[in-house]
């Protein structure tokens, strides 16, 4: 694996300190937290020894909040305030959610993302998710006994920008430093690949509670390269439950239900589905509050038949991913099954048939995502173990583009582009003297803007008067390693600029996050100012540490004067760390960052040359 | 080395159409393992930004050199030729005829909802494209006939577009099947 040995001699110079980092699988149905302990990835259990935290949050009338198992118990008693499968609402408007009519919640149709009205007031799905993350964070802190430097949070590979942004916001709200958003099937591939020293092309089929992903990866010498991904961010075990729910209603000839009865029956449907994994037939008996009684029998074959279209749909998406990767089924070496819903026998059978081979089910489909996330968190935190010299190359699942004339989409970044990616496109004005230009950023594969997801709108103003077609406006799309997009526009001759971190139409603004954080902190009785100071200190220390490491390994790239400038910026920042002036700390951080910009550029250049050392440049 | 260096120089490969793809893969990974943002998570902001820019550049370079038609177009642009604006190259009638036939076949399969036929056309078209790549190699590397290469590249762009359309049709059919 010599290929990936990255030279970080400075790392060995510093005392070896294990930095606590965690991986979190924030699932539709279940969430988990994992870490690396004594070189092994492990899921952290709760006090009762259970790793899975049901992703359920209940807001109580007395102001209390229950998360996990305790909330499960209340699901049928207080359905309106007990939020299940909140992941389906992340970054979504009311019109985006399927079967919304069957849900017991009071939705608010707020611009961008919907909200839920609870007994504790209006809640954004981001806030609800943050409650789940808070519990996992606390679990990790207690279990690891120290402050976390950060977390890798997993998201469905097919999540779009709005959903990723919302997930990131939830983590921030829960007080977690996000090291990376990692795609769930990729996390599973990492866990599987590292454990089994797998090489070759693999497919990961991940059917969870609310989402389906299919990723195709090439594993070579410690490199995990995603070749293509496809999926459906609203297709999972929940939909199998729903089919069964409707079937029971139909079979039992029951009229519309109260929300309590509906919740009850939904839970019953879920339990029945799970039983059918091991039993050939299951009796469904339920006494409703209305006095009516349900008493029907279902066979495994009947269940398989009614849910066949769902399975069929996953295979269509699988076929598409293969086509995008330019691969035939026969070229897939193994199929990794992830997610609780892949336990259903008819799903396993269909996948086996499609790929012409038995899928790999020797790993725990519930835990593998969290374990992979923990492995990456550990590597990102800089805890280099023998097995940590691997590289992950992921892709963007959906194309990104701009609205053009006639409501059509001009694609700027095609789906399955390897991250990070930057693309620029030039546009021009179409009227004489046109002083502004509006941009509408969308995501999706369809040709019409109306069929794609609207991510953001922004405007470039102050274009100097020119003849139509004379201005040259360069729009740059940049998607980072988290799969998050930022867009900027610049008029070449005048240099006027506009840019957006894409979040306005979906997701929360920084101000909203700040407000929520403040409210949360006040509730916890913390001191906002103290927290801000602490955050700046951590940031300053991180930067000093990184700079020292760089100086130790590449100090020779600087002359005495340059070195002195950096040293003095470090000293100045150190002095500020000892003080309590948050604002001054911010200025000091910026000053050190500036002082090291040129150094960073030289180091990068050296790293690239070093990587290619031994290869002659044949022609320049 | 700065961000504007050309892709062949970046990967230390000869500036030719025929390249060793295994070597390209290896060089790409060597660079990516140095510059990728995952390698610079704990660094200062400047370094993180730089890492993202380099990693994005390496991805663009890799993709461009990996795909034969893209590689040919890139070589042509380095030689000051842009097939997109080689509008004056007259399309041979045989080529136009062939195009029409392809399109008709796709149209027919689409109307008949014939998934297998579309998959077959997709496959055939890919093989067809591959055949033309050998021609590109000889025009660019052996004969340095850039004008002819630009003309061929332009024709191949049409074929790729057709390939994308088949792909889209297949996806639409699959969507229809789900509902
Ligand atoms: N034995 C079983 N048979 C059938 N289905 C099962 C079984 N066990 C769990 N499931 C289903 O698996 C789903 C939950 O799977 P999992 O915990 O992997 O999802 P998640 O990670 O929370 O969701 P997602 O990844 O979609 O966000 C539920 O729909 C659950 O009913
Ligand atoms: Mg999952």
Tab-separated table of C-alpha atoms and ligand atoms in Angstrom, chain A residues 25-32 52 55 87 156 184 206-212 235-238 241 270 273-277 338-345 365-366, ligand 1:
chain	number	residue	atom	x	y	z
A	25	UNK	CA	-25.583	6.729	11.326
A	26	UNK	CA	-28.578	9.050	11.522
A	27	UNK	CA	-31.200	6.650	10.218
A	28	UNK	CA	-34.877	7.004	9.375
A	29	UNK	CA	-35.780	4.260	11.819
A	30	UNK	CA	-32.672	3.694	13.921
A	31	UNK	CA	-29.607	5.746	14.720
A	32	UNK	CA	-26.234	4.573	15.995
A	52	UNK	CA	-29.748	0.994	18.172
A	55	UNK	CA	-35.079	7.670	15.669
A	87	UNK	CA	-35.480	12.031	8.159
A	156	UNK	CA	-28.183	8.527	1.996
A	184	UNK	CA	-24.229	5.543	3.736
A	206	UNK	CA	-28.859	-0.325	0.986
A	207	UNK	CA	-32.564	-0.519	1.791
A	208	UNK	CA	-33.241	1.109	5.137
A	209	UNK	CA	-36.364	2.387	6.821
A	210	UNK	CA	-36.894	5.380	4.584
A	211	UNK	CA	-34.294	5.414	1.840
A	212	UNK	CA	-32.809	3.280	-0.893
A	235	UNK	CA	-38.245	4.478	-0.607
A	236	UNK	CA	-37.652	2.133	2.292
A	237	UNK	CA	-39.119	-0.219	4.856
A	238	UNK	CA	-41.709	2.454	5.710
A	241	UNK	CA	-45.288	-0.987	6.031
A	270	UNK	CA	-44.287	-2.926	10.812
A	273	UNK	CA	-43.662	-7.285	8.148
A	274	UNK	CA	-40.705	-8.143	10.355
A	275	UNK	CA	-42.335	-11.373	11.527
A	276	UNK	CA	-42.919	-12.441	7.939
A	277	UNK	CA	-39.146	-12.521	7.507
A	338	UNK	CA	-27.123	-2.990	4.063
A	339	UNK	CA	-30.187	-1.814	5.984
A	340	UNK	CA	-32.786	-3.646	8.039
A	341	UNK	CA	-35.195	-3.954	5.136
A	342	UNK	CA	-32.748	-6.191	3.236
A	343	UNK	CA	-33.645	-8.912	5.728
A	344	UNK	CA	-36.879	-9.546	3.827
A	345	UNK	CA	-36.451	-12.852	2.001
A	365	UNK	CA	-26.840	-4.767	8.153
A	366	UNK	CA	-27.823	-2.490	11.041
C	1	LIG	N1	-36.413	-8.768	10.435
C	1	LIG	C1	-36.815	-7.801	9.635
C	1	LIG	N2	-37.573	-8.084	8.552
C	1	LIG	C2	-38.018	-7.126	7.734
C	1	LIG	N3	-37.746	-5.824	7.914
C	1	LIG	C3	-36.981	-5.483	8.961
C	1	LIG	C4	-36.478	-6.436	9.860
C	1	LIG	N4	-35.752	-5.789	10.795
C	1	LIG	C5	-35.802	-4.500	10.491
C	1	LIG	N5	-36.547	-4.301	9.397
C	1	LIG	C6	-36.901	-3.018	8.768
C	1	LIG	O1	-35.751	-2.300	8.468
C	1	LIG	C7	-36.052	-0.915	8.502
C	1	LIG	C8	-35.030	-0.207	9.335
C	1	LIG	O2	-33.796	-0.469	8.815
C	1	LIG	P1	-32.543	0.404	9.213
C	1	LIG	O3	-32.427	0.489	10.671
C	1	LIG	O4	-31.407	-0.110	8.442
C	1	LIG	O5	-33.030	1.791	8.617
C	1	LIG	P2	-32.447	3.231	8.884
C	1	LIG	O6	-30.976	3.155	8.795
C	1	LIG	O7	-33.019	3.755	10.119
C	1	LIG	O8	-33.075	3.999	7.655
C	1	LIG	P3	-32.406	4.783	6.436
C	1	LIG	O9	-31.079	4.163	6.189
C	1	LIG	O10	-33.373	4.578	5.315
C	1	LIG	O11	-32.370	6.182	6.866
C	1	LIG	C9	-37.428	-0.774	9.077
C	1	LIG	O12	-38.345	-0.525	8.045
C	1	LIG	C10	-37.647	-2.112	9.712
C	1	LIG	O13	-39.018	-2.459	9.779
